[in-house]
Short mmCIF file of C-alpha atoms and ligand atoms in Angstrom, two decimals:
data_model
loop_
_atom_site.label_atom_id
_atom_site.label_comp_id
_atom_site.label_asym_id
_atom_site.label_seq_id
_atom_site.Cartn_x
_atom_site.Cartn_y
_atom_site.Cartn_z
CA MET K 1 0.07 0.19 -0.19
CA TYR K 2 1.12 3.20 -0.94
CA VAL K 3 0.85 5.77 2.42
CA GLU K 4 -0.62 8.98 1.65
CA CYS K 5 1.58 11.97 1.89
CA ASP K 6 -0.57 14.72 2.21
CA PRO K 7 -1.39 15.90 5.50
CA PRO K 8 -4.37 13.93 6.66
CA LEU K 9 -5.40 16.06 9.68
CA ASP K 10 -6.01 19.24 7.87
CA GLY K 11 -9.15 18.39 6.81
CA VAL K 12 -10.31 17.51 10.01
CA ARG K 13 -12.85 20.62 11.21
CA MET K 14 -11.00 22.75 13.44
CA LEU K 15 -12.69 23.12 16.67
CA GLY K 16 -10.51 25.88 17.71
CA MET K 17 -10.36 27.91 14.68
CA ILE K 18 -13.29 29.96 15.62
CA LEU K 19 -12.43 30.81 19.02
CA ASP K 20 -15.69 30.96 20.75
CA GLU K 21 -15.03 34.04 23.93
CA HIS K 22 -17.89 33.32 25.68
CA LYS K 23 -16.87 29.80 26.28
CA ILE K 24 -15.32 28.82 29.69
CA LEU K 25 -12.40 26.59 29.07
CA ASP K 26 -11.21 23.89 31.30
CA GLY K 27 -7.84 24.37 32.85
CA ALA K 28 -7.00 27.50 34.66
CA HIS K 29 -3.69 27.31 33.05
CA ILE K 30 -5.41 28.20 29.74
CA ALA K 31 -7.24 31.28 30.49
CA PRO K 32 -4.11 33.76 31.09
CA VAL K 33 -2.65 32.79 27.72
CA LEU K 34 -6.17 32.99 25.87
CA ARG K 35 -7.16 36.45 27.68
CA LYS K 36 -3.76 38.00 26.42
CA ALA K 37 -4.20 36.54 23.02
CA ARG K 38 -7.70 38.20 23.12
CA SER K 39 -6.82 41.44 24.47
CA ALA K 40 -4.23 41.59 21.72
CA ARG K 41 -6.23 40.76 19.11
CA ARG K 42 -8.88 43.60 20.21
CA VAL K 43 -5.97 46.06 20.25
CA SER K 44 -4.99 44.77 16.57
CA CYS K 45 -8.82 45.82 15.47
CA GLU K 46 -8.42 49.20 16.91
CA ARG K 47 -5.19 49.87 15.17
CA THR K 48 -3.48 47.69 12.54
CA PRO K 49 0.07 47.04 13.83
CA VAL K 50 2.43 48.40 11.08
CA THR K 51 5.86 47.23 10.51
CA SER K 52 7.90 48.21 13.49
CA GLY K 53 9.26 47.33 16.83
CA MET K 54 6.10 48.09 18.57
CA SER K 55 5.66 45.03 20.35
CA THR K 56 3.19 46.69 23.27
CA THR K 57 0.46 44.06 22.15
CA PHE K 58 2.50 40.93 22.10
CA THR K 59 2.42 38.29 24.73
CA GLU K 60 4.49 38.67 27.57
CA GLN K 61 6.46 35.77 26.64
CA THR K 62 7.30 37.22 23.19
CA GLU K 63 7.87 40.54 24.46
CA TRP K 64 10.37 39.40 26.90
CA MET K 65 11.96 37.27 24.39
CA LEU K 66 12.56 40.10 21.95
CA LYS K 67 14.11 41.93 24.71
CA VAL K 68 16.32 39.13 25.14
CA ARG K 69 16.95 39.10 21.55
CA ASP K 70 17.37 42.64 20.65
CA ALA K 71 18.65 44.21 24.03
CA ARG K 72 20.37 41.61 25.68
CA ASP K 73 18.01 42.35 28.43
CA ARG K 74 18.43 40.17 31.59
CA ALA K 75 15.62 41.21 33.47
CA ALA K 76 13.39 40.02 30.76
CA PHE K 77 15.30 37.04 31.02
CA ALA K 78 14.70 36.25 34.23
CA LYS K 79 11.04 36.88 33.56
CA LEU K 80 11.62 34.32 30.84
CA PHE K 81 13.38 31.82 33.32
CA ASP K 82 10.53 31.96 36.04
CA HIS K 83 8.15 31.48 33.60
CA PHE K 84 9.82 28.56 31.78
CA ALA K 85 12.08 26.69 33.84
CA PRO K 86 9.00 25.47 36.58
CA ARG K 87 7.56 24.35 33.43
CA LEU K 88 10.31 22.63 32.00
CA ARG K 89 10.72 20.96 35.34
CA GLY K 90 7.49 19.39 35.52
CA MET K 91 7.41 18.60 31.57
CA LEU K 92 10.94 16.61 32.39
CA MET K 93 9.75 15.06 35.81
CA LYS K 94 6.66 13.96 33.55
CA ASN K 95 9.22 12.27 31.42
CA GLY K 96 11.09 10.41 33.89
CA PHE K 97 13.81 12.72 34.65
CA GLY K 98 15.44 12.84 38.20
CA ALA K 99 15.83 16.08 40.03
CA ALA K 100 19.41 16.50 39.58
CA GLN K 101 19.40 15.79 35.56
CA ALA K 102 16.06 17.96 35.01
CA ASP K 103 18.09 20.76 36.86
CA ASP K 104 20.85 19.90 33.83
CA VAL K 105 18.85 20.06 31.33
CA ILE K 106 17.11 23.23 32.44
CA GLN K 107 20.18 24.76 33.10
CA ASP K 108 21.19 23.82 29.28
CA VAL K 109 17.87 24.86 27.74
CA MET K 110 17.68 28.17 29.25
CA LEU K 111 21.12 29.05 28.55
CA SER K 112 20.64 28.05 24.90
CA VAL K 113 17.55 30.52 25.14
CA TRP K 114 19.70 33.27 25.90
CA ARG K 115 22.60 32.09 23.72
CA LYS K 116 20.40 31.39 20.32
CA ALA K 117 17.96 34.08 21.08
CA HIS K 118 19.30 35.72 17.60
CA SER K 119 17.73 32.89 15.80
CA PHE K 120 14.34 33.24 17.15
CA ASN K 121 11.83 34.83 14.95
CA PRO K 122 8.42 35.19 16.31
CA GLU K 123 7.06 35.51 12.71
CA ARG K 124 7.36 31.57 12.48
CA ALA K 125 7.17 30.65 15.82
CA ASN K 126 5.88 31.38 19.20
CA VAL K 127 8.31 31.47 22.35
CA SER K 128 6.72 28.34 24.02
CA GLY K 129 6.91 26.34 20.75
CA TRP K 130 10.56 27.45 20.06
CA ILE K 131 11.91 26.60 23.67
CA PHE K 132 9.77 23.37 23.48
CA GLN K 133 12.13 22.57 20.36
CA ILE K 134 15.20 23.51 22.17
CA ALA K 135 14.27 21.49 25.25
CA ARG K 136 13.20 18.49 23.14
CA ASN K 137 16.60 18.67 21.51
CA ARG K 138 18.30 18.74 24.66
CA GLN K 139 16.65 15.84 26.06
CA ILE K 140 17.14 13.55 22.88
CA ASP K 141 20.85 14.31 23.43
CA VAL K 142 20.94 13.40 26.86
CA ILE K 143 18.71 10.18 26.10
CA ARG K 144 20.08 8.96 22.73
CA LYS K 145 23.94 10.21 23.54
CA ASP K 146 23.39 11.10 19.37
CA ARG K 147 22.44 14.25 18.20
CA ARG K 148 19.16 14.39 16.27
CA PRO K 149 19.80 15.43 12.74
CA MET K 150 18.13 18.92 12.22
CA PRO K 151 17.00 20.59 9.14
CA GLU K 152 19.28 23.78 7.48
CA GLU K 153 18.43 26.82 9.38
CA LEU K 154 17.20 29.81 7.36
CA ALA K 155 19.14 32.81 7.10
CA MET K 156 18.12 35.62 9.67
CA PRO K 157 17.26 39.24 7.91
CA GLU K 158 19.59 41.88 8.52
CA SER K 159 16.44 44.19 10.02
CA THR K 160 15.12 43.00 13.14
CA ASP K 161 11.54 44.65 11.81
CA ILE K 162 8.62 43.12 12.79
CA ASP K 163 5.29 42.47 11.02
CA GLY K 164 2.99 43.09 14.03
CA GLU K 165 0.08 41.43 12.50
CA GLN K 166 2.11 38.45 11.27
CA VAL K 167 3.13 37.99 15.12
CA LEU K 168 -0.27 38.51 16.76
CA GLY K 169 -1.56 36.02 14.05
CA ILE K 170 0.95 33.30 15.41
CA GLU K 171 0.11 33.89 18.84
CA GLN K 172 -3.39 33.99 18.12
CA GLU K 173 -2.93 30.43 16.18
CA ALA K 174 -1.04 29.23 19.59
CA ALA K 175 -4.09 30.14 21.68
CA SER K 176 -6.30 28.46 19.20
CA LEU K 177 -4.19 25.47 19.55
CA HIS K 178 -4.49 25.61 23.33
CA ALA K 179 -8.28 25.77 23.25
CA ALA K 180 -8.73 23.08 20.80
CA ILE K 181 -6.44 20.70 23.11
CA ALA K 182 -8.52 22.04 25.95
CA ARG K 183 -11.75 20.79 24.43
CA LEU K 184 -10.42 17.16 23.30
CA ASN K 185 -11.67 14.47 25.45
CA PRO K 186 -9.04 13.22 28.16
CA GLU K 187 -8.13 10.16 26.02
CA GLN K 188 -7.50 12.11 23.10
CA ARG K 189 -5.86 14.89 25.08
CA ASP K 190 -3.44 12.20 26.88
CA LEU K 191 -2.61 10.54 23.37
CA VAL K 192 -1.79 14.06 22.16
CA GLN K 193 0.55 14.77 25.31
CA LYS K 194 2.25 11.34 24.77
CA ALA K 195 2.83 11.61 20.89
CA TYR K 196 4.70 15.19 21.72
CA LEU K 197 6.55 13.98 24.88
CA GLY K 198 8.09 11.06 23.42
CA GLU K 199 5.77 8.27 24.54
CA LEU K 200 4.59 7.15 21.13
CA THR K 201 6.15 5.53 18.10
CA HIS K 202 5.39 7.28 14.83
CA SER K 203 3.35 4.06 14.01
CA GLU K 204 1.67 4.77 16.86
CA ILE K 205 0.86 8.24 16.20
CA GLN K 206 -0.79 7.11 12.90
CA ALA K 207 -4.05 7.02 14.87
CA GLU K 208 -3.91 10.47 15.78
CA THR K 209 -6.72 12.61 17.21
CA GLY K 210 -7.31 15.28 14.71
CA LEU K 211 -5.76 18.31 16.07
CA PRO K 212 -6.43 21.21 14.19
CA LEU K 213 -3.23 22.32 12.79
CA GLY K 214 -4.53 23.97 9.17
CA THR K 215 -4.57 27.40 9.89
CA ILE K 216 -1.48 27.30 12.22
CA LYS K 217 0.69 25.93 9.16
CA SER K 218 -0.73 28.38 6.66
CA ARG K 219 0.30 31.31 8.96
CA ILE K 220 3.55 30.15 9.49
CA ARG K 221 3.96 29.82 6.12
CA LEU K 222 3.15 33.33 5.63
CA GLY K 223 6.01 34.07 7.60
CA LEU K 224 8.64 32.14 5.91
CA GLU K 225 7.21 33.65 2.52
CA ARG K 226 7.60 37.07 3.98
CA LEU K 227 11.17 36.20 5.29
CA ARG K 228 11.73 34.65 1.83
CA HIS K 229 10.89 38.15 0.47
CA GLU K 230 13.26 39.99 2.71
CA LEU K 231 16.17 37.98 2.28
CA LYS K 232 15.85 38.44 -1.56
CA GLY K 233 15.61 41.86 -1.43
CA GLU K 234 19.21 41.92 1.28
CA ARG K 235 20.51 40.68 -1.91
CA MET Z 1 12.03 24.19 -4.49
CA THR Z 2 8.00 24.79 -4.94
CA ASP Z 3 7.46 21.71 -7.07
CA ILE Z 4 7.58 19.40 -4.39
CA ALA Z 5 4.51 17.35 -4.73
CA HIS Z 6 5.02 14.64 -2.17
CA HIS Z 7 5.48 15.63 1.56
CA ILE Z 8 6.13 14.35 4.84
CA PRO Z 9 3.24 12.61 6.55
CA GLU Z 10 1.88 13.97 9.74
CA ALA Z 11 2.83 11.43 11.96
CA LEU Z 12 6.53 11.30 10.96
CA LEU Z 13 6.81 14.94 11.79
CA ALA Z 14 5.01 14.37 15.13
CA SER Z 15 7.20 11.87 15.96
CA TYR Z 16 10.38 13.48 14.77
CA VAL Z 17 9.21 16.74 16.86
CA SER Z 18 9.04 14.34 19.99
CA GLY Z 19 12.49 12.71 19.52
CA THR Z 20 11.03 9.24 18.69
CA LEU Z 21 11.88 8.62 15.34
CA ALA Z 22 14.66 6.37 14.30
CA GLN Z 23 17.41 8.13 13.39
CA PRO Z 24 17.67 7.16 9.66
CA PHE Z 25 14.31 8.52 9.43
CA ALA Z 26 15.14 11.86 11.07
CA LEU Z 27 18.18 12.42 8.67
CA VAL Z 28 15.50 12.08 5.75
CA VAL Z 29 12.94 14.23 7.34
CA ALA Z 30 15.63 16.87 8.22
CA ALA Z 31 16.79 16.46 4.82
CA HIS Z 32 13.09 17.31 3.29
CA VAL Z 33 12.72 19.97 5.59
CA SER Z 34 15.60 21.48 4.64
CA ILE Z 35 14.17 21.91 0.88
CA CYS Z 36 10.68 22.42 1.36
CA GLU Z 37 9.04 25.21 2.79
CA GLU Z 38 5.51 23.80 3.41
CA CYS Z 39 7.04 20.69 5.60
CA ARG Z 40 9.40 23.57 7.37
CA ALA Z 41 5.85 25.33 8.46
CA ASN Z 42 4.30 22.13 9.02
CA LEU Z 43 7.40 21.16 11.34
CA ALA Z 44 7.08 24.36 13.19
CA ALA Z 45 3.20 23.95 13.58
CA HIS Z 46 4.17 20.49 15.51
CA GLU Z 47 6.60 22.10 17.63
CA ALA Z 48 4.01 24.91 18.54
CA VAL Z 49 2.02 22.04 20.01
CA GLY Z 50 4.63 21.08 21.80
CA GLY Z 51 4.88 24.60 22.96
CA VAL Z 52 1.45 24.50 24.10
CA LEU Z 53 1.79 21.29 25.99
CA LEU Z 54 4.91 22.70 27.97
CA ASP Z 55 3.22 25.86 28.81
CA ALA Z 56 0.10 23.36 30.19
CA PHE Z 57 2.39 21.81 32.49
CA ASP Z 58 1.83 22.55 36.34
CA PRO Z 59 5.20 24.51 37.33
CA ILE Z 60 7.31 22.74 39.74
CA SER Z 61 9.44 25.02 41.74
CA ILE Z 62 13.30 25.65 40.85
CA THR Z 63 15.80 26.17 43.68
CA SER Z 64 17.11 29.32 43.46
CA ASP Z 65 20.69 27.81 43.00
CA LEU Z 66 19.58 26.63 39.90
CA ARG Z 67 18.47 30.00 38.94
CA ASN Z 68 21.53 31.71 40.43
CA ARG Z 69 23.87 29.47 38.24
CA VAL Z 70 21.66 29.90 35.18
CA MET Z 71 21.89 33.73 35.73
CA ALA Z 72 25.43 33.49 36.48
CA GLY Z 73 25.83 31.70 33.24
CA LEU Z 74 25.00 34.40 31.06
CA ASP Z 75 28.49 36.04 31.48
CA ASP Z 76 30.12 32.90 30.16
CA ASP Z 77 32.35 33.04 27.30
CA ILE Z 78 31.50 30.21 25.05
CA PRO Z 79 33.26 29.63 21.67
CA PRO Z 80 30.14 30.23 18.93
CA GLU Z 81 28.90 26.87 17.55
CA PRO Z 82 30.75 25.85 14.34
CA GLU Z 83 29.62 26.95 11.04
CA ARG Z 84 27.22 24.19 9.37
CA PRO Z 85 27.87 23.37 5.80
CA ARG Z 86 25.42 25.00 3.46
CA GLY Z 87 23.22 22.97 1.39
CA ASP Z 88 24.46 22.71 -2.02
CA ASP Z 89 22.28 21.71 -5.40
CA THR Z 90 22.09 17.82 -4.53
CA PHE Z 91 22.78 17.51 -0.52
CA PRO Z 92 20.97 19.26 2.15
CA THR Z 93 22.80 20.22 5.32
CA PRO Z 94 21.84 17.58 7.37
CA VAL Z 95 23.27 15.01 4.35
CA LEU Z 96 26.42 16.86 4.28
CA GLU Z 97 26.96 16.63 8.05
CA ALA Z 98 26.26 12.91 7.49
CA LEU Z 99 28.97 12.59 4.71
CA GLY Z 100 31.27 14.70 7.14
CA SER Z 101 31.33 17.15 4.41
CA LYS Z 102 33.08 14.73 2.17
CA ALA Z 103 31.99 13.52 -1.21
CA PRO Z 104 30.31 10.39 -1.02
CA LYS Z 105 32.36 6.87 -1.55
CA TRP Z 106 30.19 5.53 -3.62
CA ARG Z 107 30.32 1.46 -3.99
CA SER Z 108 28.93 -0.49 -6.77
CA LEU Z 109 25.73 -2.13 -6.53
CA GLY Z 110 25.63 -3.91 -9.87
CA PRO Z 111 25.14 -2.47 -12.99
CA GLY Z 112 23.81 1.10 -12.99
CA ALA Z 113 23.63 1.17 -9.03
CA LYS Z 114 25.65 2.48 -6.39
CA GLN Z 115 25.46 3.58 -2.73
CA CYS Z 116 26.99 5.00 0.01
CA ILE Z 117 25.98 4.02 3.50
CA LEU Z 118 25.61 6.82 5.82
CA ASN Z 119 24.47 5.02 8.82
CA ALA Z 120 23.58 1.55 10.12
CA GLY Z 121 22.72 0.52 13.36
CA LYS Z 122 19.83 -1.33 15.22
CA GLU Z 123 17.59 1.41 14.59
CA GLY Z 124 18.02 0.85 11.08
CA SER Z 125 19.87 2.53 7.92
CA VAL Z 126 19.99 5.33 5.60
CA ARG Z 127 22.01 5.35 2.66
CA LEU Z 128 22.61 7.60 -0.85
CA LEU Z 129 21.58 5.67 -3.74
CA HIS Z 130 23.18 6.82 -7.18
CA ILE Z 131 21.07 5.25 -9.86
CA ALA Z 132 21.91 5.63 -14.03
CA PRO Z 133 19.31 6.70 -16.02
CA GLY Z 134 17.08 4.31 -16.94
CA PHE Z 135 18.10 2.10 -14.29
CA ALA Z 136 15.49 0.35 -11.60
CA VAL Z 137 16.29 2.01 -8.12
CA PRO Z 138 17.36 -1.00 -5.73
CA ASP Z 139 14.37 -1.93 -3.82
CA HIS Z 140 15.42 -2.59 -0.20
CA THR Z 141 12.00 -3.28 1.30
CA HIS Z 142 12.23 -6.28 3.95
CA GLY Z 143 9.60 -5.08 5.61
CA GLY Z 144 8.75 -2.25 8.00
CA LEU Z 145 8.91 1.64 6.62
CA GLU Z 146 10.88 2.83 4.04
CA LEU Z 147 11.37 6.61 3.05
CA THR Z 148 13.04 7.59 -0.12
CA LEU Z 149 13.66 11.46 -0.88
CA VAL Z 150 15.18 12.24 -4.51
CA LEU Z 151 17.72 14.93 -3.91
CA GLN Z 152 19.01 14.56 -7.77
CA GLY Z 153 17.12 13.62 -11.07
CA ALA Z 154 14.09 12.11 -10.85
CA PHE Z 155 12.57 8.17 -10.90
CA LYS Z 156 9.03 7.01 -11.83
CA ASP Z 157 7.03 4.07 -10.21
CA GLU Z 158 3.16 2.89 -10.36
CA THR Z 159 2.60 5.36 -8.10
CA GLY Z 160 3.83 8.47 -9.78
CA ARG Z 161 7.06 10.43 -10.47
CA PHE Z 162 9.55 11.67 -7.81
CA ALA Z 163 11.91 14.70 -8.62
CA ARG Z 164 13.90 16.74 -6.24
CA GLY Z 165 12.63 17.19 -2.87
CA ASP Z 166 10.23 14.20 -3.31
CA LEU Z 167 9.45 11.76 -0.79
CA GLU Z 168 8.37 8.50 -1.35
CA VAL Z 169 6.91 6.61 2.19
CA ALA Z 170 6.59 2.94 1.26
CA ASP Z 171 5.93 -0.24 3.46
CA ASP Z 172 6.00 -3.88 2.54
CA THR Z 173 2.93 -3.88 1.24
CA LEU Z 174 4.12 -1.68 -1.92
CA GLU Z 175 4.53 -3.56 -4.92
CA HIS Z 176 6.59 -0.89 -7.11
CA THR Z 177 9.63 -0.64 -9.42
CA PRO Z 178 11.14 2.48 -9.54
CA VAL Z 179 12.93 3.43 -12.21
CA ALA Z 180 15.32 6.46 -12.86
CA GLU Z 181 14.32 8.95 -15.50
CA GLU Z 182 16.83 9.49 -18.58
CA GLY Z 183 18.83 12.76 -17.87
CA MET Z 184 20.88 13.39 -14.84
CA PRO Z 185 21.59 10.13 -12.62
CA CYS Z 186 18.92 9.69 -9.57
CA ILE Z 187 20.51 10.34 -6.56
CA CYS Z 188 18.05 9.44 -3.50
CA LEU Z 189 18.49 9.38 0.23
CA ALA Z 190 16.72 5.91 1.47
CA ALA Z 191 15.98 5.16 4.79
CA THR Z 192 14.55 1.85 6.54
CA ASP Z 193 13.93 0.53 9.50
CA ALA Z 194 14.79 -2.99 8.37
CA PRO Z 195 18.42 -4.52 9.24
CA LEU Z 196 20.70 -3.79 5.99
CA LYS Z 197 20.59 -6.83 3.62
CA PHE Z 198 21.32 -6.29 -0.15
CA SER Z 199 21.15 -9.49 -1.50
CA ALA Z 200 17.49 -9.33 -1.83
CA PHE Z 201 17.88 -6.55 -4.39
CA VAL Z 202 20.47 -7.55 -6.42
CA PRO Z 203 18.81 -10.18 -8.50
CA ARG Z 204 16.55 -7.07 -9.94
CA LEU Z 205 19.63 -4.86 -10.52
CA LEU Z 206 21.07 -7.44 -12.62
CA GLN Z 207 18.54 -7.23 -15.27
CA PRO Z 208 17.98 -3.32 -15.87
CA LEU Z 209 14.91 -4.19 -17.91
CA PHE Z 210 13.23 -0.91 -18.27
CA ARG Z 211 15.90 0.76 -20.11
CA ILE Z 212 13.42 3.68 -21.38
ZN1 LIG O 1 7.39 19.19 2.10
#
């Protein structure tokens, strides 16, 4: 049998696509993120963000990360640390890491956040996704003692100008994903967690849950296209 | 680069992101993403799911000792990471890295076909295949999953045409006879989770039936 290559999940109706502002979501941790994204969106309706360093409407995490990237701001880094380190710890413990080993990984991951900040691009990734990816890489290094092959990195544009609308778009999509995951039934949510935290093999993931990824993919593609144009312009 | 028609299935992307994908397949995924914008975006979407999950974890408190260590580490003078090789017209960056930035050492597989094994272990193997125009692509299926990424030239089989960037995903139920197109030799990156064995596909190589 030939295995279909087209994303089979995209056709699945997106639960979180149209964020119902009035529905109460389960999980207290989800609310702040959504609230932030909502207020960001509200602002974006009143005033179309222009291409500039204006970032007052972004989530705190994005703002901290940009301050770290562009101004090497230690106070902002400390805030990132205080937000992510305890969550990384939660994730690592769930993955079976002991306390000392988890601490080592957290240290490496957070220092990588500081050192690799220049490669963070909020038009293509949200902060937590970017940090998740660094953390998984580090975990794989530790567990397998073998580096995971990585795609070629895209060149970064010279300018640090930000397309605010694009960044807000990425944040909104992440919030929608958050909402969609919150609405999964417990078994599905468990499956998603297992799939992304490394407890399932690729063939076990086949029977996936129908996470709505279509719109976030399109949004990230917009960011990639913008980058490609920018890089062309620089040459 | 925009003509790629055959992409990475969702489950493989999710498995790559989570780190459970066997090393040979991870190399193929990394190579495809290096030259496919669509899958680069898709990969980032899966990473965003990971980010959402990370954000949702109940925070577990961090010792002030760890916090201090990290904050002090910001001043460390760390030598910059070595530059990664830039992908060329044939080999994307992760393949160049697997080659140690040296030209592939081809070994004959019979008429019309050569291979260069990049990595073989208990998780499976990944190799480059070099197929002369008109010759059959060695079928290394022995059960399990088989990924074939075209890096140069093209091949055709019963399921379609595969050119640079296209990824064929096959399992042992796929009966196919891929044949390299006329023109440039076809170079593929092929990974399988089956143990290394060649004898089974040598007979087919000995008879390049499909000289088009
Ligand atoms: Zn692709």
